[in-house]
Short mmCIF file of C-alpha atoms in Angstrom, two decimals:
data_model
loop_
_atom_site.label_atom_id
_atom_site.label_comp_id
_atom_site.label_asym_id
_atom_site.label_seq_id
_atom_site.Cartn_x
_atom_site.Cartn_y
_atom_site.Cartn_z
CA MET A 18 3.50 40.56 41.67
CA ASP A 19 5.95 43.21 40.62
CA TRP A 20 6.81 41.45 37.41
CA ILE A 21 3.26 41.65 36.10
CA SER A 22 3.29 45.42 35.97
CA THR A 23 6.77 45.31 34.49
CA LEU A 24 5.48 42.92 31.85
CA LEU A 25 2.49 45.10 31.03
CA GLN A 26 4.71 48.09 30.39
CA ALA A 27 7.24 45.96 28.57
CA PRO A 28 6.14 46.48 24.95
CA THR A 29 6.92 50.18 25.26
CA THR A 30 10.55 49.49 26.10
CA SER A 31 13.31 48.79 23.62
CA ILE A 32 14.67 45.90 25.68
CA PHE A 33 11.37 44.08 25.05
CA TRP A 34 11.80 44.25 21.29
CA GLN A 35 15.45 43.34 21.71
CA LEU A 36 14.34 40.17 23.50
CA VAL A 37 11.70 39.42 20.89
CA ALA A 38 14.35 39.65 18.18
CA SER A 39 16.66 37.16 19.91
CA GLY A 40 13.66 34.96 20.67
CA VAL A 41 12.76 34.85 16.99
CA ALA A 42 16.32 33.82 16.08
CA VAL A 43 16.38 31.00 18.64
CA GLY A 44 12.86 30.05 17.64
CA MET A 45 13.83 29.65 14.00
CA ILE A 46 16.48 27.13 15.01
CA TYR A 47 13.83 25.19 16.93
CA ALA A 48 11.61 25.44 13.86
CA THR A 49 14.29 24.03 11.57
CA ILE A 50 14.89 21.04 13.82
CA ALA A 51 11.13 20.52 14.27
CA PHE A 52 10.80 20.62 10.49
CA GLY A 53 13.35 17.81 10.38
CA TYR A 54 11.23 15.75 12.77
CA GLN A 55 8.26 16.29 10.48
CA LEU A 56 10.12 14.99 7.43
CA THR A 57 10.76 11.54 8.86
CA PHE A 58 7.45 11.37 10.68
CA ALA A 59 5.65 11.99 7.39
CA THR A 60 7.19 9.02 5.59
CA SER A 61 7.61 6.46 8.35
CA LYS A 62 5.79 7.67 11.49
CA THR A 63 9.19 7.57 13.19
CA LEU A 64 11.41 10.34 14.55
CA ASN A 65 15.14 10.66 14.90
CA PHE A 66 15.71 11.26 18.61
CA GLY A 67 19.37 11.82 17.74
CA GLN A 68 18.41 14.93 15.77
CA GLY A 69 20.27 17.13 18.27
CA GLU A 70 23.44 15.17 17.61
CA ALA A 71 22.96 15.58 13.85
CA LEU A 72 22.89 19.31 14.52
CA MET A 73 25.94 19.13 16.76
CA LEU A 74 27.94 17.07 14.25
CA GLY A 75 27.12 19.62 11.56
CA ALA A 76 28.40 22.45 13.72
CA MET A 77 31.53 20.63 14.97
CA LEU A 78 32.55 19.33 11.58
CA GLY A 79 31.80 22.75 10.12
CA LEU A 80 34.14 24.32 12.66
CA THR A 81 36.87 21.81 11.80
CA LEU A 82 36.51 22.34 8.06
CA LEU A 83 36.26 26.12 8.29
CA PRO A 84 40.05 26.85 8.14
CA TYR A 85 40.48 24.60 5.11
CA LEU A 86 37.44 25.42 3.02
CA GLY A 87 36.23 28.81 4.20
CA TYR A 88 32.61 29.36 5.18
CA TRP A 89 30.78 29.19 1.87
CA LEU A 90 32.54 26.06 0.62
CA MET A 91 32.11 24.39 3.99
CA LEU A 92 28.32 24.75 3.80
CA PRO A 93 27.63 22.33 0.92
CA VAL A 94 30.06 19.82 2.43
CA ILE A 95 28.11 19.95 5.70
CA LEU A 96 24.81 19.52 3.87
CA ILE A 97 26.11 16.39 2.15
CA PHE A 98 27.60 15.11 5.38
CA GLY A 99 24.24 15.66 7.11
CA MET A 100 22.48 13.63 4.42
CA ALA A 101 24.94 10.77 4.79
CA GLN A 102 24.65 10.84 8.57
CA GLY A 103 20.86 10.73 8.41
CA ALA A 104 20.94 7.83 5.96
CA VAL A 105 23.23 5.91 8.33
CA VAL A 106 20.84 6.51 11.24
CA GLU A 107 17.94 5.21 9.16
CA ARG A 108 19.76 2.12 7.96
CA LEU A 109 21.21 1.17 11.35
CA GLY A 110 18.48 2.29 13.71
CA VAL A 111 15.17 2.67 11.96
CA ARG A 112 14.94 0.20 9.09
CA PRO A 113 15.53 -2.89 11.26
CA ALA A 114 12.74 -1.73 13.58
CA ILE A 115 10.37 -1.06 10.68
CA GLU A 116 11.11 -4.40 9.05
CA THR A 117 10.61 -6.41 12.20
CA LYS A 118 7.44 -4.35 12.81
CA SER A 119 8.87 -3.33 16.18
CA GLU A 120 6.72 -0.46 17.33
CA PHE A 121 9.22 1.20 19.65
CA GLY A 122 12.57 -0.23 18.57
CA TRP A 123 13.40 2.89 16.58
CA ILE A 124 13.05 5.09 19.69
CA MET A 125 15.78 3.27 21.59
CA ALA A 126 17.89 2.83 18.47
CA THR A 127 17.89 6.52 17.50
CA ILE A 128 18.55 7.58 21.10
CA ALA A 129 21.43 5.09 21.30
CA LEU A 130 22.92 6.30 18.04
CA GLY A 131 22.62 9.87 19.30
CA ILE A 132 24.56 9.01 22.45
CA ILE A 133 27.22 7.25 20.39
CA PHE A 134 27.60 10.30 18.15
CA ARG A 135 27.86 12.57 21.19
CA ASN A 136 30.55 10.38 22.77
CA MET A 137 32.47 10.27 19.53
CA ALA A 138 32.30 14.06 19.34
CA GLU A 139 33.54 14.40 22.93
CA ASN A 140 36.51 12.20 22.09
CA ILE A 141 37.32 13.96 18.85
CA TRP A 142 36.70 17.57 19.82
CA GLY A 143 36.88 17.48 23.62
CA ARG A 144 34.31 18.52 26.17
CA ASP A 145 34.90 22.25 26.10
CA ASP A 146 32.67 24.67 24.27
CA LEU A 147 34.36 26.25 21.30
CA LYS A 148 33.79 29.52 19.51
CA PHE A 149 32.43 29.35 15.97
CA PRO A 150 33.45 32.45 14.00
CA SER A 151 30.64 34.10 12.07
CA PRO A 152 31.19 34.78 8.37
CA LEU A 153 29.43 38.10 8.90
CA PRO A 154 30.58 41.17 10.84
CA GLU A 155 30.34 40.77 14.61
CA THR A 156 28.98 44.26 15.14
CA ALA A 157 25.29 44.57 15.71
CA ILE A 158 22.99 46.28 13.26
CA GLU A 159 20.73 48.93 14.78
CA LEU A 160 17.10 48.77 13.79
CA GLY A 161 15.60 51.72 15.61
CA THR A 162 16.55 51.03 19.18
CA VAL A 163 16.93 47.29 18.68
CA ARG A 164 20.36 45.84 18.08
CA ILE A 165 20.53 42.65 16.05
CA LEU A 166 23.59 40.57 15.21
CA PRO A 167 24.04 39.81 11.51
CA ALA A 168 24.48 36.15 12.53
CA GLU A 169 20.97 36.22 14.04
CA ILE A 170 19.52 37.56 10.81
CA MET A 171 21.32 34.80 8.98
CA VAL A 172 19.72 32.22 11.26
CA VAL A 173 16.25 33.45 10.34
CA VAL A 174 16.90 33.85 6.62
CA GLY A 175 18.85 30.60 6.34
CA ALA A 176 16.21 28.58 8.19
CA LEU A 177 13.41 30.00 6.05
CA LEU A 178 15.35 29.34 2.84
CA MET A 179 16.05 25.75 3.83
CA MET A 180 12.42 25.04 4.62
CA ALA A 181 11.23 26.79 1.47
CA ALA A 182 13.65 24.73 -0.60
CA VAL A 183 12.38 21.43 0.83
CA GLU A 184 8.72 22.47 0.47
CA THR A 185 9.26 23.56 -3.12
CA PHE A 186 10.90 20.25 -3.89
CA ASN A 187 7.92 18.40 -2.40
CA ARG A 188 5.35 20.39 -4.31
CA ARG A 189 7.04 20.76 -7.67
CA SER A 190 9.14 17.71 -8.48
CA ILE A 191 7.85 14.22 -9.17
CA TYR A 192 10.21 12.87 -6.48
CA GLY A 193 8.81 15.36 -4.00
CA LYS A 194 5.29 14.24 -4.87
CA ALA A 195 6.44 10.66 -4.36
CA PHE A 196 7.53 11.77 -0.89
CA VAL A 197 4.07 13.20 -0.16
CA ALA A 198 2.40 10.10 -1.64
CA THR A 199 4.46 7.90 0.66
CA SER A 200 3.36 9.95 3.65
CA ASN A 201 -0.28 9.70 2.49
CA ASP A 202 -0.40 5.94 1.93
CA ILE A 203 2.81 3.95 1.88
CA ASP A 204 1.30 0.79 0.32
CA ALA A 205 -0.43 2.69 -2.46
CA ALA A 206 2.82 4.59 -3.11
CA GLY A 207 4.58 1.25 -3.59
CA LEU A 208 1.96 0.29 -6.18
CA MET A 209 2.91 3.41 -8.15
CA GLY A 210 6.43 2.04 -8.51
CA ILE A 211 7.83 4.27 -5.75
CA ASP A 212 10.58 2.59 -3.73
CA THR A 213 9.18 3.61 -0.36
CA ARG A 214 12.15 2.24 1.59
CA ARG A 215 14.36 4.60 -0.33
CA VAL A 216 11.92 7.44 0.30
CA ILE A 217 12.18 6.79 4.04
CA THR A 218 15.99 6.75 3.85
CA MET A 219 15.86 10.01 1.89
CA SER A 220 13.56 11.57 4.48
CA TYR A 221 16.12 10.78 7.18
CA ALA A 222 18.88 12.17 4.97
CA MET A 223 16.92 15.38 4.43
CA SER A 224 16.01 15.59 8.10
CA SER A 225 19.62 15.35 9.27
CA MET A 226 20.67 17.70 6.50
CA THR A 227 18.36 20.41 7.85
CA ALA A 228 19.64 19.71 11.37
CA ALA A 229 23.31 19.92 10.33
CA PHE A 230 22.52 23.17 8.53
CA ALA A 231 20.77 24.48 11.64
CA GLY A 232 23.91 23.57 13.60
CA VAL A 233 26.11 25.69 11.38
CA LEU A 234 23.59 28.54 11.54
CA VAL A 235 23.23 28.54 15.31
CA ALA A 236 26.87 27.88 16.20
CA PRO A 237 28.07 31.50 15.81
CA VAL A 238 25.18 32.70 18.01
CA THR A 239 25.66 30.14 20.77
CA LEU A 240 28.71 28.10 21.65
CA THR A 241 29.75 24.93 19.88
CA GLY A 242 30.25 21.72 21.80
CA ALA A 243 29.38 18.05 21.94
CA THR A 244 26.32 18.67 24.10
CA MET A 245 24.95 21.68 22.21
CA GLY A 246 22.29 19.65 20.41
CA ALA A 247 20.56 17.88 23.27
CA VAL A 248 18.57 20.80 24.65
CA LEU A 249 17.83 22.26 21.22
CA ALA A 250 16.43 18.94 20.02
CA LEU A 251 14.22 18.65 23.08
CA LYS A 252 12.86 22.17 22.60
CA ALA A 253 12.28 21.44 18.93
CA PHE A 254 10.34 18.37 19.93
CA ALA A 255 8.09 20.62 22.01
CA VAL A 256 7.74 22.90 18.97
CA ALA A 257 6.74 19.95 16.80
CA ILE A 258 4.01 19.15 19.30
CA ILE A 259 2.85 22.78 19.52
CA GLY A 260 2.85 23.37 15.78
CA GLY A 261 1.79 19.89 14.72
CA LEU A 262 3.87 17.14 13.19
CA ASP A 263 2.67 17.78 9.66
CA SER A 264 2.84 21.51 9.06
CA ALA A 265 5.93 23.55 8.19
CA LEU A 266 4.03 26.71 9.05
CA GLY A 267 3.21 25.13 12.40
CA ALA A 268 6.90 24.52 13.02
CA ILE A 269 7.73 28.16 12.25
CA VAL A 270 4.93 29.64 14.36
CA GLY A 271 5.55 27.16 17.18
CA GLY A 272 9.29 27.80 17.09
CA ILE A 273 8.96 31.56 17.21
CA LEU A 274 6.31 31.31 19.92
CA LEU A 275 8.53 29.13 22.11
CA GLY A 276 11.70 31.12 21.42
CA VAL A 277 10.09 34.46 22.25
CA ILE A 278 8.29 33.17 25.35
CA GLU A 279 11.57 31.74 26.63
CA THR A 280 13.65 34.85 26.22
CA LEU A 281 10.91 37.06 27.68
CA THR A 282 10.45 34.77 30.69
CA GLY A 283 14.19 34.56 31.18
CA TYR A 284 14.44 38.33 31.38
CA TYR A 285 11.24 39.40 33.10
CA VAL A 286 10.73 36.47 35.46
CA SER A 287 13.91 34.53 36.04
CA THR A 288 16.25 32.51 33.90
CA GLY A 289 15.48 29.64 36.24
CA TYR A 290 11.88 29.60 34.98
CA LYS A 291 12.84 30.12 31.35
CA ASP A 292 11.59 26.71 30.22
CA VAL A 293 8.37 26.56 32.21
CA PRO A 294 5.92 28.65 30.10
CA GLY A 295 6.92 26.80 26.95
CA LEU A 296 6.24 23.45 28.54
CA ILE A 297 2.92 24.70 29.91
CA LEU A 298 2.10 25.71 26.36
CA VAL A 299 2.85 22.14 25.27
CA LEU A 300 0.45 20.79 27.88
CA ILE A 301 -2.29 23.24 26.86
CA VAL A 302 -1.91 22.38 23.17
CA LEU A 303 -1.98 18.67 23.90
CA ALA A 304 -5.15 19.13 25.92
CA ILE A 305 -7.13 21.23 23.45
CA ARG A 306 -5.59 20.47 20.04
CA PRO A 307 -3.67 17.18 20.19
CA ALA A 308 -2.75 17.39 16.51
CA GLY A 309 -1.00 20.71 17.18
CA LEU A 310 -2.01 24.29 16.38
CA PHE A 311 -1.55 23.73 12.64
CA GLY A 312 -2.04 19.98 12.56
CA ARG A 313 -4.13 18.94 9.60
CA ARG A 314 -6.66 16.22 9.64
CA THR A 315 -6.92 14.99 6.10
CA ILE A 316 -10.42 14.36 4.92
CA LYS A 317 -10.83 10.72 4.11
CA LYS A 318 -14.01 9.33 2.64
CA VAL A 319 -14.62 5.65 2.34
CA MET B 29 0.55 -12.30 -20.08
CA LEU B 30 0.05 -13.25 -16.42
CA LYS B 31 0.36 -16.81 -15.28
CA VAL B 32 -0.12 -17.85 -11.67
CA GLN B 33 1.07 -21.34 -10.70
CA ASP B 34 0.30 -23.10 -7.44
CA LEU B 35 0.19 -19.84 -5.50
CA LYS B 36 0.12 -20.14 -1.73
CA ALA B 37 -0.18 -17.02 0.40
CA GLY B 38 -1.60 -15.82 3.67
CA TYR B 39 -1.12 -13.65 6.69
CA GLY B 40 1.29 -14.75 9.40
CA ARG B 41 0.83 -18.47 9.81
CA VAL B 42 -2.65 -18.49 8.38
CA GLU B 43 -2.66 -19.73 4.81
CA VAL B 44 -5.46 -18.13 2.81
CA LEU B 45 -4.62 -19.33 -0.70
CA HIS B 46 -3.95 -23.06 -0.91
CA GLY B 47 -2.34 -23.34 -4.31
CA LEU B 48 -4.06 -21.31 -7.03
CA SER B 49 -3.30 -21.64 -10.70
CA PHE B 50 -4.82 -19.48 -13.40
CA HIS B 51 -3.79 -17.28 -16.24
CA VAL B 52 -4.76 -14.04 -17.91
CA PRO B 53 -4.08 -14.01 -21.66
CA LYS B 54 -2.99 -10.78 -23.33
CA GLY B 55 -5.84 -8.48 -24.24
CA GLU B 56 -8.43 -10.45 -22.30
CA LEU B 57 -10.51 -9.70 -19.26
CA VAL B 58 -10.44 -12.41 -16.63
CA THR B 59 -12.51 -12.20 -13.49
CA LEU B 60 -12.11 -13.83 -10.09
CA ILE B 61 -15.41 -14.19 -8.30
CA GLY B 62 -16.36 -15.79 -5.03
CA SER B 63 -17.86 -14.99 -1.68
CA ASN B 64 -16.36 -12.81 1.02
CA GLY B 65 -13.18 -14.29 2.44
CA ALA B 66 -12.62 -16.63 -0.49
CA GLY B 67 -9.19 -15.04 -1.05
CA LYS B 68 -9.85 -12.73 -4.02
CA THR B 69 -8.16 -9.67 -2.57
CA THR B 70 -5.32 -11.77 -1.14
CA THR B 71 -4.67 -13.13 -4.63
CA LEU B 72 -4.33 -9.65 -6.10
CA ARG B 73 -2.16 -8.49 -3.19
CA ALA B 74 0.17 -11.47 -3.65
CA ILE B 75 0.47 -10.78 -7.38
CA SER B 76 1.26 -7.08 -7.01
CA GLY B 77 3.76 -7.61 -4.19
CA MET B 78 1.74 -6.00 -1.41
CA LEU B 79 1.89 -9.41 0.22
CA ARG B 80 4.78 -11.85 -0.02
CA PRO B 81 3.54 -15.23 -1.26
CA GLN B 82 4.59 -18.32 0.66
CA SER B 83 5.22 -20.34 -2.48
CA GLY B 84 4.31 -20.65 -6.12
CA ALA B 85 5.22 -18.79 -9.27
CA ILE B 86 3.77 -15.62 -10.74
CA LEU B 87 4.89 -15.12 -14.30
CA LEU B 88 4.49 -11.67 -15.82
CA GLY B 89 5.55 -12.22 -19.40
CA ASP B 90 8.51 -14.54 -18.95
CA ALA B 91 9.72 -13.26 -15.58
CA ASP B 92 8.77 -14.71 -12.20
CA ILE B 93 7.69 -11.76 -10.07
CA ALA B 94 6.66 -13.79 -7.01
CA GLY B 95 8.13 -12.19 -3.88
CA LEU B 96 9.23 -8.96 -5.53
CA PRO B 97 8.33 -5.79 -3.61
CA SER B 98 5.38 -3.91 -5.10
CA HIS B 99 7.41 -1.06 -6.57
CA GLN B 100 9.42 -3.52 -8.64
CA VAL B 101 6.29 -5.29 -9.83
CA ALA B 102 4.87 -1.91 -10.85
CA ARG B 103 8.06 -1.12 -12.75
CA ARG B 104 7.54 -4.27 -14.79
CA GLY B 105 4.21 -2.98 -16.03
CA LEU B 106 1.60 -4.26 -13.62
CA ALA B 107 -0.89 -1.76 -12.23
CA HIS B 108 -3.08 -2.57 -9.25
CA SER B 109 -6.12 -0.51 -8.32
CA PRO B 110 -6.42 -1.78 -4.75
CA GLU B 111 -9.34 -2.52 -2.51
CA GLY B 112 -10.59 0.64 -0.84
CA ARG B 113 -9.21 2.74 -3.76
CA ARG B 114 -6.30 4.09 -1.71
CA ILE B 115 -5.99 7.40 -3.53
CA PHE B 116 -3.60 10.01 -2.06
CA PRO B 117 -6.02 12.22 -0.12
CA SER B 118 -3.84 15.29 0.45
CA LEU B 119 -2.73 15.54 -3.18
CA SER B 120 -4.74 17.03 -6.02
CA VAL B 121 -6.58 14.87 -8.53
CA GLU B 122 -4.01 15.81 -11.15
CA ASP B 123 -1.08 14.89 -8.89
CA ASN B 124 -2.69 11.53 -8.13
CA LEU B 125 -2.84 10.86 -11.87
CA ARG B 126 0.71 12.11 -12.30
CA LEU B 127 1.95 9.69 -9.65
CA GLY B 128 0.26 6.94 -11.60
CA ALA B 129 2.75 7.79 -14.32
CA PHE B 130 5.66 7.80 -11.84
CA VAL B 131 7.40 4.87 -13.54
CA ARG B 132 7.22 6.72 -16.86
CA LEU B 133 8.19 10.15 -15.58
CA THR B 134 11.25 8.77 -13.79
CA GLY B 135 12.51 6.88 -16.82
CA VAL B 136 11.92 3.37 -15.48
CA ARG B 137 9.39 2.65 -18.20
CA GLU B 138 9.05 4.19 -21.61
CA LYS B 139 7.78 7.71 -21.17
CA GLY B 140 5.54 8.16 -24.18
CA ASP B 141 3.18 11.12 -24.14
CA VAL B 142 2.15 11.59 -20.51
CA GLU B 143 0.25 14.79 -21.26
CA ALA B 144 -1.86 13.01 -23.89
CA ASP B 145 -2.72 10.37 -21.31
CA PHE B 146 -3.96 13.05 -18.93
CA ASP B 147 -6.37 14.08 -21.68
CA ARG B 148 -7.31 10.45 -22.24
CA MET B 149 -8.16 10.02 -18.55
CA TYR B 150 -10.14 13.26 -18.50
CA ASP B 151 -11.98 12.02 -21.57
CA LEU B 152 -12.68 8.68 -19.87
CA PHE B 153 -13.68 10.39 -16.61
CA PRO B 154 -14.95 13.93 -17.32
CA ARG B 155 -15.75 14.40 -13.62
CA LEU B 156 -12.04 14.19 -12.83
CA LYS B 157 -11.34 17.00 -15.27
CA GLU B 158 -13.78 19.27 -13.44
CA ARG B 159 -12.05 18.43 -10.19
CA ARG B 160 -8.46 18.25 -11.37
CA ALA B 161 -7.17 20.87 -8.91
CA GLN B 162 -9.21 19.58 -5.98
CA GLN B 163 -7.74 17.62 -3.08
CA ALA B 164 -8.47 13.98 -3.84
CA GLY B 165 -9.63 13.33 -0.27
CA THR B 166 -12.64 15.60 -0.86
CA LEU B 167 -13.96 13.55 -3.80
CA SER B 168 -17.07 11.41 -3.52
CA GLY B 169 -16.72 7.63 -3.41
CA GLY B 170 -17.58 7.25 -7.09
CA GLU B 171 -15.12 9.94 -8.10
CA GLN B 172 -12.42 8.34 -5.97
CA GLN B 173 -13.01 5.07 -7.79
CA MET B 174 -12.59 6.84 -11.14
CA LEU B 175 -9.39 8.38 -9.84
CA ALA B 176 -8.06 5.04 -8.62
CA MET B 177 -8.68 3.49 -12.03
CA GLY B 178 -7.32 6.49 -13.89
CA ARG B 179 -4.22 6.55 -11.71
CA ALA B 180 -3.57 2.86 -12.43
CA LEU B 181 -4.04 3.42 -16.18
CA MET B 182 -1.60 6.34 -16.22
CA SER B 183 1.29 3.88 -16.00
CA ARG B 184 0.20 2.41 -19.36
CA PRO B 185 0.23 -1.02 -17.78
CA GLU B 186 0.72 -4.35 -19.50
CA ILE B 187 -1.97 -5.63 -17.18
CA LEU B 188 -4.43 -3.92 -14.86
CA LEU B 189 -5.63 -5.51 -11.61
CA LEU B 190 -8.96 -4.14 -10.39
CA ASP B 191 -10.06 -5.00 -6.86
CA GLU B 192 -13.79 -4.51 -6.26
CA PRO B 193 -14.18 -1.32 -8.25
CA SER B 194 -17.92 -1.32 -7.45
CA MET B 195 -17.50 -1.53 -3.69
CA GLY B 196 -19.66 0.87 -1.73
CA LEU B 197 -21.08 2.60 -4.80
CA ALA B 198 -24.71 3.38 -5.61
CA PRO B 199 -26.15 1.16 -8.39
CA ARG B 200 -26.04 3.96 -10.97
CA LEU B 201 -22.33 4.46 -10.26
CA VAL B 202 -21.67 0.72 -10.45
CA GLU B 203 -23.08 0.83 -13.99
CA GLY B 204 -20.65 3.62 -14.77
CA VAL B 205 -17.71 1.59 -13.47
CA PHE B 206 -18.67 -1.38 -15.63
CA ASP B 207 -19.16 0.89 -18.66
CA THR B 208 -15.59 2.05 -18.16
CA ILE B 209 -14.35 -1.53 -17.87
CA ARG B 210 -16.17 -2.38 -21.12
CA ARG B 211 -14.54 0.57 -22.82
CA LEU B 212 -11.07 -0.47 -21.62
CA LYS B 213 -11.76 -3.95 -22.91
CA GLU B 214 -12.53 -2.55 -26.34
CA GLU B 215 -9.12 -0.88 -26.18
CA HIS B 216 -7.64 -4.35 -25.47
CA VAL B 217 -6.38 -3.51 -21.99
CA THR B 218 -5.48 -6.80 -20.27
CA MET B 219 -7.40 -6.95 -17.00
CA LEU B 220 -7.84 -9.13 -13.95
CA LEU B 221 -11.06 -8.13 -12.22
CA VAL B 222 -12.10 -9.14 -8.72
CA GLU B 223 -15.78 -8.59 -8.01
CA GLN B 224 -18.53 -9.40 -5.60
CA PHE B 225 -21.15 -8.48 -8.18
CA ALA B 226 -20.55 -11.80 -9.88
CA ALA B 227 -23.30 -11.42 -12.46
CA MET B 228 -21.97 -8.12 -13.78
CA ALA B 229 -18.42 -9.40 -13.75
CA LEU B 230 -19.41 -12.48 -15.76
CA ASP B 231 -21.19 -10.22 -18.24
CA VAL B 232 -18.04 -8.29 -19.14
CA ALA B 233 -15.38 -10.98 -18.68
CA ASP B 234 -13.97 -13.39 -21.24
CA HIS B 235 -12.98 -16.00 -18.74
CA ALA B 236 -13.79 -16.55 -15.08
CA TYR B 237 -12.48 -18.40 -12.07
CA VAL B 238 -14.65 -19.05 -9.05
CA LEU B 239 -12.76 -19.01 -5.77
CA GLU B 240 -13.88 -20.86 -2.69
CA ASN B 241 -11.85 -21.00 0.52
CA GLY B 242 -8.61 -20.24 -1.24
CA ARG B 243 -9.06 -22.78 -4.02
CA ILE B 244 -10.43 -22.58 -7.52
CA ARG B 245 -13.78 -24.30 -7.54
CA PHE B 246 -14.96 -23.66 -11.11
CA GLN B 247 -13.46 -22.10 -14.15
CA GLY B 248 -14.43 -21.57 -17.71
CA ALA B 249 -15.63 -19.12 -20.31
CA ALA B 250 -17.55 -16.39 -18.51
CA LYS B 251 -20.67 -16.99 -20.62
CA SER B 252 -20.83 -20.70 -19.83
CA LEU B 253 -20.29 -20.09 -16.09
CA ARG B 254 -23.06 -17.53 -16.20
CA ASN B 255 -25.41 -20.31 -17.28
CA ASP B 256 -23.95 -23.06 -15.12
CA PRO B 257 -26.63 -24.13 -12.62
CA ALA B 258 -24.12 -24.81 -9.79
CA VAL B 259 -22.51 -21.40 -10.18
CA ARG B 260 -25.88 -19.70 -10.51
CA SER B 261 -27.28 -21.11 -7.34
CA ALA B 262 -24.16 -20.49 -5.26
CA TYR B 263 -22.92 -17.15 -6.57
CA LEU B 264 -25.58 -15.48 -8.62
CA GLY B 265 -28.36 -15.79 -6.09
CA GLY B 266 -30.26 -18.13 -8.38
CA HIS B 267 -30.99 -15.37 -10.93
#
């Protein structure tokens, strides 16, 4: 039990805080993808299981466009591409299932579309991992004894900005309120004159947009390749369960929790066990708070 | 204003409405009464597009709206305060009302003065003003009913469909609901009211249709139905 005493002394060492910092960066990517799951779940009680591929496509296309557009012009193009990709997934995979009242059709359909997108990417960009150049300096910034890459800071800031933008839209604009109304009661929303089918399509567009953005953010920190999204999407799914499927704050806290636990386990225990504590956390949350740590139960009086 | 012709509708293969015809003239209050399961709620759902009718015509003004999805029916000026109120529980009272005006705020229908209509609703339902910032899910049943009616009125509808506004309310609150309906009638709001409290509905309505097993059994001026012995014994408990 050597590692226990190592762990207990850990917070006094700089490597510990170094690991926490990288864990937070990874965790924010999980949080962004989990946030994307929440968007579609809110409107249609469905999820895009090809979310990882939406992320991957954002990163790969971003890499391709980079030499032509430069980083800052590439970003809006990727956001628009992400929206279009999400809308396609909804129209091809989800709407038919919703309209035929197929309870699980969308699961298979979104997984299938994800596999198709991954295969397409392998054929277009090859199977090798590529390097995504960061728009920021590659030299680490020293905060006390902790060294942080500017690209990692950008992950955290970018993810928070994206989520804040979507939340502000939902709370302030009439279309955002229509989104919330649809998630509250889809039939009643229709009676208000809200085209709820379009709201669902838009939620998929926004969900894939956040994923594509997350892809561009994470690509300089990790490697870029056709399979980069699969594991991230799975981890983000765990985060959505931990944090709850209806709380942005839950996604952030759950993401950071999982990211930090992973990096710490990878260093102090073994990289082989990196994924175990996070999954145990999922099991614990499911057992004691099935709606997630921040899952809300709306009060409903009849 | 609203003319329903030979409307057939149901759920799956079960036909609930076997060919209803009735109409609601502009500025009048028409009520549909009848026992549980007679098809009152199904009628309103078929009109507002929550349920796709199997056949028949539903004329709103000159246009046939039968089979249109509910958001398109709403955009043509029909508001439906549905059974069970169906307010948006996680949104504030004010946002619920604002969403009632969605068709106006998004330019589908004439905008008019939305802010003035907020004041009008708060004047009609002072309790809602007190609770304007509160989450709608925390309101009492009576307050939720006020909100459901206010939300429907915020669209400035050509016609308002009210499904069992008295359901589950204490007698004192039921009085309040009917007072509101009377007030709307004085303002010449065209209304189609579905009620189980047949006596109260006949008191406020101009015209009434009695539904039985998906068919219209009686119809006539509300006052004359109120005094009709057959209607009294079957639907008014002999009072």
